[in-house]
Short mmCIF file of C-alpha atoms in Angstrom, two decimals:
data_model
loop_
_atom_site.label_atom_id
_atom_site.label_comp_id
_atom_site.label_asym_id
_atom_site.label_seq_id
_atom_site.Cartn_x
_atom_site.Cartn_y
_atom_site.Cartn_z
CA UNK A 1089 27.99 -49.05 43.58
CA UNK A 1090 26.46 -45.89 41.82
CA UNK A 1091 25.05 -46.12 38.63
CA UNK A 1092 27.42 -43.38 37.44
CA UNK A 1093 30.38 -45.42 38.77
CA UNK A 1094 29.15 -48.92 36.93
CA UNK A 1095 29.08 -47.12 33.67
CA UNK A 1096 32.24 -45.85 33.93
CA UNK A 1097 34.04 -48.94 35.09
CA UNK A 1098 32.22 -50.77 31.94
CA UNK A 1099 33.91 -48.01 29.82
CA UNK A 1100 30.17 -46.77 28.70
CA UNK A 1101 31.04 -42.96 29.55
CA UNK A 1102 32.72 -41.00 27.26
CA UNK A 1103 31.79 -37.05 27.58
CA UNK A 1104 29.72 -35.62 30.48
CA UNK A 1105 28.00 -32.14 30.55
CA UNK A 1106 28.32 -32.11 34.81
CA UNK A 1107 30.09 -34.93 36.16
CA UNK A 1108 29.82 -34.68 39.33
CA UNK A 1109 26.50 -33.42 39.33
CA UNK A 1110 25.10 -36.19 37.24
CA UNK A 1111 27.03 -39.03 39.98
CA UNK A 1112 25.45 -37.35 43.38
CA UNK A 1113 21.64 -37.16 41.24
CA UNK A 1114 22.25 -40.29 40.23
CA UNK A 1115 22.90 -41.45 44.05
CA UNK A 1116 20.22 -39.62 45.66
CA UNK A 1117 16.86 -39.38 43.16
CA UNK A 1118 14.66 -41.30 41.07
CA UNK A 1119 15.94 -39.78 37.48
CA UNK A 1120 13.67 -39.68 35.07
CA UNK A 1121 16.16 -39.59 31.49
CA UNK A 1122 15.63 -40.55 27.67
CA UNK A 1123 17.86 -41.74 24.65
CA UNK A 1124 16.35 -41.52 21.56
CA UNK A 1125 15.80 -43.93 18.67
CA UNK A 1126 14.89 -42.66 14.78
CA UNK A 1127 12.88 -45.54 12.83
CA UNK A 1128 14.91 -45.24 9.75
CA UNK A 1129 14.74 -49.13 9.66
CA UNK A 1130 12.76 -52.11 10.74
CA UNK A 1131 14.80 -53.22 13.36
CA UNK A 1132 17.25 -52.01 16.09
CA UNK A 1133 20.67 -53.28 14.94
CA UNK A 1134 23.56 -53.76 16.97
CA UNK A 1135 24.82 -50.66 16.45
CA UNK A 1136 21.67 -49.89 18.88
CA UNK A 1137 22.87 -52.00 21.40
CA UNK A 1138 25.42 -50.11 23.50
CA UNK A 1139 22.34 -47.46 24.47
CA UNK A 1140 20.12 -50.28 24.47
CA UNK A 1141 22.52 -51.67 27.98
CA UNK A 1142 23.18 -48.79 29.33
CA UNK A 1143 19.62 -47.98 29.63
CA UNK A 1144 18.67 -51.16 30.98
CA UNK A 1145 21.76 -51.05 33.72
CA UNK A 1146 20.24 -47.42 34.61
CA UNK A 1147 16.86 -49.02 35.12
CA UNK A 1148 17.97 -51.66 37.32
CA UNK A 1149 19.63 -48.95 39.38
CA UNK A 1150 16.02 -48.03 39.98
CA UNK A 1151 16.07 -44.65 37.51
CA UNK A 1152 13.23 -44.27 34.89
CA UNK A 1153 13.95 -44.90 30.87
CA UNK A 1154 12.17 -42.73 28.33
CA UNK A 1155 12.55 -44.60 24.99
CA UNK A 1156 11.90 -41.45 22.52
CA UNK A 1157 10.76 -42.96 19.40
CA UNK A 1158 11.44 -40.39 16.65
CA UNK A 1159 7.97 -40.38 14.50
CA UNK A 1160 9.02 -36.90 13.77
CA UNK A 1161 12.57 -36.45 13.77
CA UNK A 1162 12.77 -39.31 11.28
CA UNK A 1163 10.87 -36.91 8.65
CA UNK A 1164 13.93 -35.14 8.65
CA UNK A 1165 17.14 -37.62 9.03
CA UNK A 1166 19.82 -37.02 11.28
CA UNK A 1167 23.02 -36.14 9.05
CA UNK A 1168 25.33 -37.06 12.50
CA UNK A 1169 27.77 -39.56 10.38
CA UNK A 1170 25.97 -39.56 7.16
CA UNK A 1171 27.94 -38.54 4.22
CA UNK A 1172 24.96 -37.95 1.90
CA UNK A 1173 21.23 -36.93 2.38
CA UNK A 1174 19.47 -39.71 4.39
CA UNK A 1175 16.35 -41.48 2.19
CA UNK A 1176 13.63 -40.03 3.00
CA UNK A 1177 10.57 -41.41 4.35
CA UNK A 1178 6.85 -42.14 4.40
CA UNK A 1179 5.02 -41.40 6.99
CA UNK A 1180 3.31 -45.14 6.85
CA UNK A 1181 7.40 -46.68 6.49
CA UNK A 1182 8.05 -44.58 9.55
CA UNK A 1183 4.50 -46.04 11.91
CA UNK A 1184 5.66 -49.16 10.85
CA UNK A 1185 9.09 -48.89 11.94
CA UNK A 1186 7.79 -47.10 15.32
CA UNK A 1187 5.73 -50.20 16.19
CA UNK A 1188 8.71 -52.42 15.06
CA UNK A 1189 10.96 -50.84 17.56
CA UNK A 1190 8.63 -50.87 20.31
CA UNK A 1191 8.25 -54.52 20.36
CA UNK A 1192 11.63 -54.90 20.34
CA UNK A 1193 12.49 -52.29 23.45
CA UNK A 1194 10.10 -54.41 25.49
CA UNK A 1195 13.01 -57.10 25.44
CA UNK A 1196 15.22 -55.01 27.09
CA UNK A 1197 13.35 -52.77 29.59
CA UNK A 1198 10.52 -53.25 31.70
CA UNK A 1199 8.00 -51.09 31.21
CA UNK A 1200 5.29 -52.58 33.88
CA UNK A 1201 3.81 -50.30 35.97
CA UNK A 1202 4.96 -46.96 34.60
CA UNK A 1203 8.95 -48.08 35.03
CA UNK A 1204 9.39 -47.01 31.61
CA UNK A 1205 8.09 -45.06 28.98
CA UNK A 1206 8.35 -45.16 24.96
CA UNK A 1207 7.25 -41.78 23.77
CA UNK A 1208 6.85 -40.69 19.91
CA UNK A 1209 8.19 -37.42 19.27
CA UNK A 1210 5.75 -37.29 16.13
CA UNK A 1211 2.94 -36.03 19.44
CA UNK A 1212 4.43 -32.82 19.25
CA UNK A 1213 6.65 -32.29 16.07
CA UNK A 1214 4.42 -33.04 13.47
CA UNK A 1215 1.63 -30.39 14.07
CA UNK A 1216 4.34 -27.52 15.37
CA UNK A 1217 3.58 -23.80 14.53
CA UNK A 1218 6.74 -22.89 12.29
CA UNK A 1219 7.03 -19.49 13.13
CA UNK A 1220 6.18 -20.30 16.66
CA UNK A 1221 8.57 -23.04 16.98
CA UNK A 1222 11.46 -19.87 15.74
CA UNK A 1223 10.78 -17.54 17.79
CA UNK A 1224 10.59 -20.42 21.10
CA UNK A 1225 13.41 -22.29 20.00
CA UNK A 1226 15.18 -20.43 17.22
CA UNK A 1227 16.29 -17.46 18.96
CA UNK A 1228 18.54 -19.26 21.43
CA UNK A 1229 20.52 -21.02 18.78
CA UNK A 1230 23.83 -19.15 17.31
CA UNK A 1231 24.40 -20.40 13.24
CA UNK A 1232 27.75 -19.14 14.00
CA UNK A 1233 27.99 -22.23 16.74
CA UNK A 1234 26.00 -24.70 15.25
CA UNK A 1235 28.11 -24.83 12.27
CA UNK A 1236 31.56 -25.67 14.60
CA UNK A 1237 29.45 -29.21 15.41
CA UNK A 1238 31.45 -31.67 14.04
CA UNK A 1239 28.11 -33.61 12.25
CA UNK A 1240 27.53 -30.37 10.46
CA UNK A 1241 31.25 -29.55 9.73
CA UNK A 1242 31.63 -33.00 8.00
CA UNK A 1243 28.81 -32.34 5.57
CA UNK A 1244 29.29 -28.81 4.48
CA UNK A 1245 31.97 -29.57 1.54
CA UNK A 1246 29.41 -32.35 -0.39
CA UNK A 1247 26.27 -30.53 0.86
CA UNK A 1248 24.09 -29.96 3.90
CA UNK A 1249 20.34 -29.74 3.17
CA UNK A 1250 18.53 -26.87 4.91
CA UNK A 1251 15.84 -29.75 6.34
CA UNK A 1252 18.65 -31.50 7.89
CA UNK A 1253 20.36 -28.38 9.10
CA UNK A 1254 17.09 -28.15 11.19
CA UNK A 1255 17.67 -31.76 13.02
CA UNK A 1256 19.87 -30.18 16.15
CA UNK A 1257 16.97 -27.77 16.97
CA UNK A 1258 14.26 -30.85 16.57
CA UNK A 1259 16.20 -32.79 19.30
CA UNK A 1260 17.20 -29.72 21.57
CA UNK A 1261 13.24 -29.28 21.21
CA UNK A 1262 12.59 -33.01 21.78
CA UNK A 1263 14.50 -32.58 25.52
CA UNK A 1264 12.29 -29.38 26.62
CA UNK A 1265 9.51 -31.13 26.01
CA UNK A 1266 10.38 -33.85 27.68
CA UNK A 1267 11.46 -31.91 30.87
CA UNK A 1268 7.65 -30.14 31.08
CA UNK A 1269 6.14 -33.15 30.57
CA UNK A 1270 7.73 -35.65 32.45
CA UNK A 1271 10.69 -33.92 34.77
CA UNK A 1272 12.93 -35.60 32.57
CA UNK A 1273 16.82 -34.14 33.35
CA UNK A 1274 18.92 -36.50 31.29
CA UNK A 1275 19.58 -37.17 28.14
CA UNK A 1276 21.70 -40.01 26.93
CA UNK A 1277 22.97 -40.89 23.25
CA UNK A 1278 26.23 -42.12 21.34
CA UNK A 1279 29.44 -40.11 21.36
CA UNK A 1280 28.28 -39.27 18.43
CA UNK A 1281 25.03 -37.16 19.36
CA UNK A 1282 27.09 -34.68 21.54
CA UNK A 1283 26.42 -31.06 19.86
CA UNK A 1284 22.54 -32.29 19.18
CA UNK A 1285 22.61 -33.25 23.65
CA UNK A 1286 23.93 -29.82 24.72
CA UNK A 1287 21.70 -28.04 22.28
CA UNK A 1288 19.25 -29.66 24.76
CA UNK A 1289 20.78 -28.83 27.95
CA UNK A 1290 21.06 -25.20 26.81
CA UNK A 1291 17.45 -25.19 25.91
CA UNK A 1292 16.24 -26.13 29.12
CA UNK A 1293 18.39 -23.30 30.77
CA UNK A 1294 17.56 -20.63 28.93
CA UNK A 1295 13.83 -21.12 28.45
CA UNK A 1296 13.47 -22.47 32.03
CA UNK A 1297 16.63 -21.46 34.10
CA UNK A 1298 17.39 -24.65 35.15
CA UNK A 1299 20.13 -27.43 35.20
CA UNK A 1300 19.61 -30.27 32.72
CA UNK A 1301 22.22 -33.39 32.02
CA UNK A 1302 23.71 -34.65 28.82
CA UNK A 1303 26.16 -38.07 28.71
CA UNK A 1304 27.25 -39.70 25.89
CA UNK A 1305 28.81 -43.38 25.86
CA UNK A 1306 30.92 -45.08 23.47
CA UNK A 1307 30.10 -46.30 20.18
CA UNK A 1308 30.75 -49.63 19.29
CA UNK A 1309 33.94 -49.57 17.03
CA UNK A 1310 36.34 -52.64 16.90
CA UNK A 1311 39.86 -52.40 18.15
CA UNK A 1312 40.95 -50.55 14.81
CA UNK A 1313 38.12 -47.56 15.59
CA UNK A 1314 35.93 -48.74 12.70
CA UNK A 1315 32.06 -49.49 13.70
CA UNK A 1316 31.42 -53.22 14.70
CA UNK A 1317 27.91 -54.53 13.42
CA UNK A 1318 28.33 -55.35 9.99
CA UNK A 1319 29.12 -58.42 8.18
CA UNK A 1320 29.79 -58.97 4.34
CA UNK A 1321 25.54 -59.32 4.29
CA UNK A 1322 24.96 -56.12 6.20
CA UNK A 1323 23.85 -54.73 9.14
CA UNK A 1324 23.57 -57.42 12.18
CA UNK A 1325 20.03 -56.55 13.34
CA UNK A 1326 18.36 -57.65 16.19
CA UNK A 1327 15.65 -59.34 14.51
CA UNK A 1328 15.66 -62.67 14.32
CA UNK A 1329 13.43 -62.83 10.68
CA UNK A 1330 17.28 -60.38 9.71
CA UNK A 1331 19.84 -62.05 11.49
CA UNK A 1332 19.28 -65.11 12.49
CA UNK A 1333 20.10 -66.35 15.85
CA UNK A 1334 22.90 -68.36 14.72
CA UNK A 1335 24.04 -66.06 12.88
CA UNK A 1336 23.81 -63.31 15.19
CA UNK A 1337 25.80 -66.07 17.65
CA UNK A 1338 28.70 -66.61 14.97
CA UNK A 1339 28.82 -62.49 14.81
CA UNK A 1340 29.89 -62.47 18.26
CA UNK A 1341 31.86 -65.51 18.32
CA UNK A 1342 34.28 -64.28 15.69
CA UNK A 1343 35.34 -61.09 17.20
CA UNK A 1344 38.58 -59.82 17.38
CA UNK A 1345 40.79 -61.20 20.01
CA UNK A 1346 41.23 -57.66 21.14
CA UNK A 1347 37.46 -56.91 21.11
CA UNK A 1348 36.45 -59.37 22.99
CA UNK A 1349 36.88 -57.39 26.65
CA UNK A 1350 35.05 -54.57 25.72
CA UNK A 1351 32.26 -56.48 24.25
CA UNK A 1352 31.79 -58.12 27.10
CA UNK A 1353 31.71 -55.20 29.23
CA UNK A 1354 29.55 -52.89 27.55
CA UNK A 1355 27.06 -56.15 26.18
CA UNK A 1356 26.71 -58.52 28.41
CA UNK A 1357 25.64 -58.27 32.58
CA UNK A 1358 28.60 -60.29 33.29
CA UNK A 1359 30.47 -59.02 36.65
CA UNK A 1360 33.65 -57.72 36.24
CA UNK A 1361 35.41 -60.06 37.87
CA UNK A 1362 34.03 -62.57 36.08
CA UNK A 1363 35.05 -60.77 32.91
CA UNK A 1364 38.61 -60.11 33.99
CA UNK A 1365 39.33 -63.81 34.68
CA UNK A 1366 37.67 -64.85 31.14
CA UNK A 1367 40.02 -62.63 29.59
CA UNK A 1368 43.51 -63.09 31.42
CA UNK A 1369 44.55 -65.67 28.83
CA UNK A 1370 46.78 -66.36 26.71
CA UNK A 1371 46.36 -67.39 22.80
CA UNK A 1372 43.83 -70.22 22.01
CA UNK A 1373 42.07 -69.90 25.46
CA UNK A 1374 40.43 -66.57 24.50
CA UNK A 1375 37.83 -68.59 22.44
CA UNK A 1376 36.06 -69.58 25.99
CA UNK A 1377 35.72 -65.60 26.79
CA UNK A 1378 34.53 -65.27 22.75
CA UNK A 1379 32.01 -68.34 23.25
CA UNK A 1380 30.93 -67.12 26.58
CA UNK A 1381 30.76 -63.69 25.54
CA UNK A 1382 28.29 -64.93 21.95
CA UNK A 1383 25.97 -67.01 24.41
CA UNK A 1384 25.27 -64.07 26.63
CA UNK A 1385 24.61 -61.33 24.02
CA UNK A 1386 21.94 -64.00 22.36
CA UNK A 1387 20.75 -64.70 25.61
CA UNK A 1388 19.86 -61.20 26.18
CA UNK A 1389 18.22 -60.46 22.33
CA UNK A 1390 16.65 -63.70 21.48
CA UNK A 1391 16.39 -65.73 24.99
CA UNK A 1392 18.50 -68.72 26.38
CA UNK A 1393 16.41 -71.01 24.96
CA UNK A 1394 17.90 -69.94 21.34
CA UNK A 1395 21.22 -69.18 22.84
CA UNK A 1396 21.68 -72.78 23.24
CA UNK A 1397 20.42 -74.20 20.36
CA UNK A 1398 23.05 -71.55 18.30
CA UNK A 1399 25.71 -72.90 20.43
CA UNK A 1400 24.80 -76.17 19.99
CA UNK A 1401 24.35 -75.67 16.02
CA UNK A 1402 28.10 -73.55 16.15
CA UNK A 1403 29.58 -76.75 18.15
CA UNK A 1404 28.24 -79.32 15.61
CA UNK A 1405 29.08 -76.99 12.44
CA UNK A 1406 32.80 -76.83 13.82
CA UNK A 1407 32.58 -80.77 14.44
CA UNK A 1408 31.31 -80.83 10.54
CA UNK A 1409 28.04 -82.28 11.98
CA UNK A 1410 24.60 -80.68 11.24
CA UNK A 1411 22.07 -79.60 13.41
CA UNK A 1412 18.62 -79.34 11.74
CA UNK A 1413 17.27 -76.27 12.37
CA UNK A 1414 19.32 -74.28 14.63
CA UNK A 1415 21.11 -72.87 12.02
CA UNK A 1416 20.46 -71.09 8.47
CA UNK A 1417 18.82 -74.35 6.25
CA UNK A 1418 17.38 -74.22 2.99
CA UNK A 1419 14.75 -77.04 2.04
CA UNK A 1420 15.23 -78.50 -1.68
CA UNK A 1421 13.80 -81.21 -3.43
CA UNK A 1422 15.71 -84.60 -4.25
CA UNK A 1423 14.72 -84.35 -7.43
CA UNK A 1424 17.12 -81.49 -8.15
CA UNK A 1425 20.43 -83.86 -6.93
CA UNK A 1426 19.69 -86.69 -8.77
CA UNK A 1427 21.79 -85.94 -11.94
CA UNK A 1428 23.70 -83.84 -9.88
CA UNK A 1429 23.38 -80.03 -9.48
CA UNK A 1430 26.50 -78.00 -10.17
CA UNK A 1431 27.99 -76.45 -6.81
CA UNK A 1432 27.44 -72.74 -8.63
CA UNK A 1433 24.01 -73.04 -8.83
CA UNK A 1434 23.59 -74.04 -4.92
CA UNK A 1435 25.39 -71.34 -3.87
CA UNK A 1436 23.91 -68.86 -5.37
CA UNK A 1437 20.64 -69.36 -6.75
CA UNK A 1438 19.13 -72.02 -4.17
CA UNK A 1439 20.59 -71.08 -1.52
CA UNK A 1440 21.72 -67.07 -1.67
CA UNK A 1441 25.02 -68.10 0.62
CA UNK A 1442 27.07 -66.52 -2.22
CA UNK A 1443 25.67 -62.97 -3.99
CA UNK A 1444 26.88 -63.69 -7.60
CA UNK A 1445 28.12 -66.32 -9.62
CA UNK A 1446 31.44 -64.46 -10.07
CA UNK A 1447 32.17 -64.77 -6.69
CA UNK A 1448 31.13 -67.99 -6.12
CA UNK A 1449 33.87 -69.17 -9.30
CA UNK A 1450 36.21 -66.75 -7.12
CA UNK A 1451 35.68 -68.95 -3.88
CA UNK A 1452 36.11 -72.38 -4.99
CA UNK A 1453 39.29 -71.13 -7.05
CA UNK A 1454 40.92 -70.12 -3.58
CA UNK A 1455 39.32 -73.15 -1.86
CA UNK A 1456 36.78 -71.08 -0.21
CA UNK A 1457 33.68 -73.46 0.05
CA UNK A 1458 33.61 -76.69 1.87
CA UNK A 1459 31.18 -79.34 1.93
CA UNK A 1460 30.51 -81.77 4.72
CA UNK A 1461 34.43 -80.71 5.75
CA UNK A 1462 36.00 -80.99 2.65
CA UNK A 1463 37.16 -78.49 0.08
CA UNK A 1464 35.39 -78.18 -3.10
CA UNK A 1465 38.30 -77.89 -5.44
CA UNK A 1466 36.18 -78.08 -9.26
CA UNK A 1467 34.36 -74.98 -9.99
CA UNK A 1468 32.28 -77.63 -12.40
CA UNK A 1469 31.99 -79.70 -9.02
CA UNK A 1470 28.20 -81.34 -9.17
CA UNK A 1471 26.58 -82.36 -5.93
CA UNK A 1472 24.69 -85.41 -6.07
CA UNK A 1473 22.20 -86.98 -3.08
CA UNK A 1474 25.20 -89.48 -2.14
CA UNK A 1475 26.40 -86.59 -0.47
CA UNK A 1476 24.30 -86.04 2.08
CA UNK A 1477 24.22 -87.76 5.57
CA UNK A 1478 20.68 -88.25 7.08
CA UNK A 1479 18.90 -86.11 4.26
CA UNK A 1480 20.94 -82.85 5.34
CA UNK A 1481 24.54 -81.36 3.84
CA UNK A 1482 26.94 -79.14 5.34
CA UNK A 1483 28.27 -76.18 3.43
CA UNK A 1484 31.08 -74.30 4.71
CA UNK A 1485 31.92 -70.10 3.22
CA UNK A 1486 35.06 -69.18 4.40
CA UNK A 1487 35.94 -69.71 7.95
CA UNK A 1488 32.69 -68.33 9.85
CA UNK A 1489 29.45 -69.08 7.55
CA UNK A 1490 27.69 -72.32 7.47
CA UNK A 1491 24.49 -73.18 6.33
CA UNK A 1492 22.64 -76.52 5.75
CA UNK A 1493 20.34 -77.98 3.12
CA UNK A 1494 17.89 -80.24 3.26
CA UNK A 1495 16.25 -82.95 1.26
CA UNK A 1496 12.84 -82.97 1.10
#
């Protein structure tokens, strides 16, 4: 099967700039095409992810990734979905954050004997000729249009910084210079990157009279359209030192009922067939297609060998067993138990599973915190060493967040 045609069936595809002329290149040439990645943070998060596939399913198919670090473009900030002015930067944050992300594409793609390629677009934006880079690149861009982009329309009300105005003509740029250097022809991004991908495409025509590609895919947004990846602690990273592997597991086992198809097709290499019969149940059986579907993603990001040991750790926390370190512990002394240490205090300051001590009195009002199984009714409770089984203790937040702590 094409490429073209996998995506699609995955539901990856959203917009196209030639659609049938992206499916027959796609069939008969090695394509050399890009997605881009700014280093505003540490760590590719989920959010990453669906790009992250899609680029290692066109690889496969024997086509040539370009990861485009954004050294430069992250100077500016790309205002595509931000309702204020992105932080802005250092130049050491953003190295950093470049060498971060580098590591972590090496997961994902091969990039062994020129397969792949990460380029930094700080190699050509940083040390640009401004009035050069206008009258190249400026001239073929109409205000009047750029302003009808919907990334641009959002922000005009509460304010749109002139440096971030620039951003659409930094990325167009980014594609040019990608097609002289390298032959690239496609550019892939998010739904949400659309105006900034045909700036591109229009670039390459006019400056070189020929036919470049855009295609967006679908973001990942949860079957109410709001963006999956975030947790009541924030983002869900793929870093294991930010999300653990367990808890990156738990993410995934917990989706919706009705997310758990499309998760499975856009995140995981499962075969479709495979996928269709994992999801043609009915009520309580869906929890095999959501454990299946939490053991592949962490397969892919951290490796099977900690894909089991989540599982294994999810298994025993459900069975109100613990399993020493294969899922978020916390080491404290005896010494601290042995008058008893009030059940506040763990949560919050020895153990950070609650934020504040407000919500922690909020939680074991409404029976919110278990431990070893059982609810912790007293918001006075104190937990004492008699408690524990085997030097370790079970603590239970909510429904989905478990953590252990041991004696030492």
């Amino acid at each position: 099967m094409n490429v073209f045609d996998t995506l699609m069936e995955r539901g990856f595809i959203q917009q196209t700039t030639h659609e049938k002329e992206i499916r027959e290149l796609l069939e008969k040439e090695k394509v050399t095409f890009y997605i881009g990645f700014d280093p505003t943070a540490d760590s590719l998060h989920v959010g990453h992810f669906v790009t992250v596939m899609a680029m290692a399913h066109m690889q496969q198919a024997g086509h040539r990734p370009i990861a485009l670090l954004g050294g430069g473009t992250g100077m500016v900030g790309d205002p595509t979905g931000k309702t204020d002015m992105r932080k802005m930067l250092t130049p050491e944050i953003i190295k950093h954050n470049v060498a971060c992300f580098k590591k972590q594409l090496s997961r994902f793609i091969s990039f062994d004997n020129e397969q792949a390629m990460i380029v930094d677009n700080g190699d050509w934006l940083l040390n640009l000729n401004y009035i050069e880079f206008l009258r190249e690149v400026g001239v073929h861009f109409s205000v009047n249009r750029m302003l009808t982009a919907e990334c641009f329309k959002q922000r005009l009300e509460k304010g749109l910084s002139f440096l971030e105005f620039n951003y659409m003509l930094m990325q167009s740029y980014d594609f040019l210079e990608l097609y002289r250097k390298y032959n690239c022809k496609l550019e892939l991004g998010g739904n949400d990157q659309w105006s900034n991908i045909l700036g591109g495409v229009e670039l390459v025509r006019r400056l070189h009279g020929d036919t470049a590609f855009g295609m967006t895919f679908s973001l990942l947004t949860n079957s109410e359209g709001k963006k999956m990846g975030k947790t009541e602690n924030g983002a869900v990273w793929l870093d294991a030192e930010k999300t653990s592997p367990y808890d990156f597991y738990q993410y995934w086992r917990n989706v919706a009922d009705a997310d758990v198809r499309k998760c499975l097709c856009l995140l995981t290499f499962l075969p479709m067939d495979e996928i269709d019969a994992l999801c043609s149940v009915e009520g309580a059986e869906i929890n095999k297609a959501k454990a299946k579907l939490a053991f592949e993603i962490t397969k892919i990001v951290h490796g099977e060998e900690e894909a089991a040991k989540a599982q294994e750790a999810a298994q025993a926390a459900f069975a109100g067993k613990g399993a020493s370190g294969s899922l978020p512990t916390t080491n404290l002394s005896a010494d601290l138990f042995a008058e008893g240490l009030d059940i506040i205090s763990l949560l919050v300051d020895h153990t950070g599973i609650v934020a504040t001590r407000s919500e922690a009195r909020r939680l074991l009002t409404q029976n919110g915190i278990k431990i070893e199984g059982k609810p912790v009714e007293a918001i006075d409770f104190k937990v004492t060493t008699d408690l524990f089984n085997d030097g370790a203790l079970m603590i239970q937040k909510g429904k989905k967040v478990f953590h252990q702590v041991n004696l030492v």
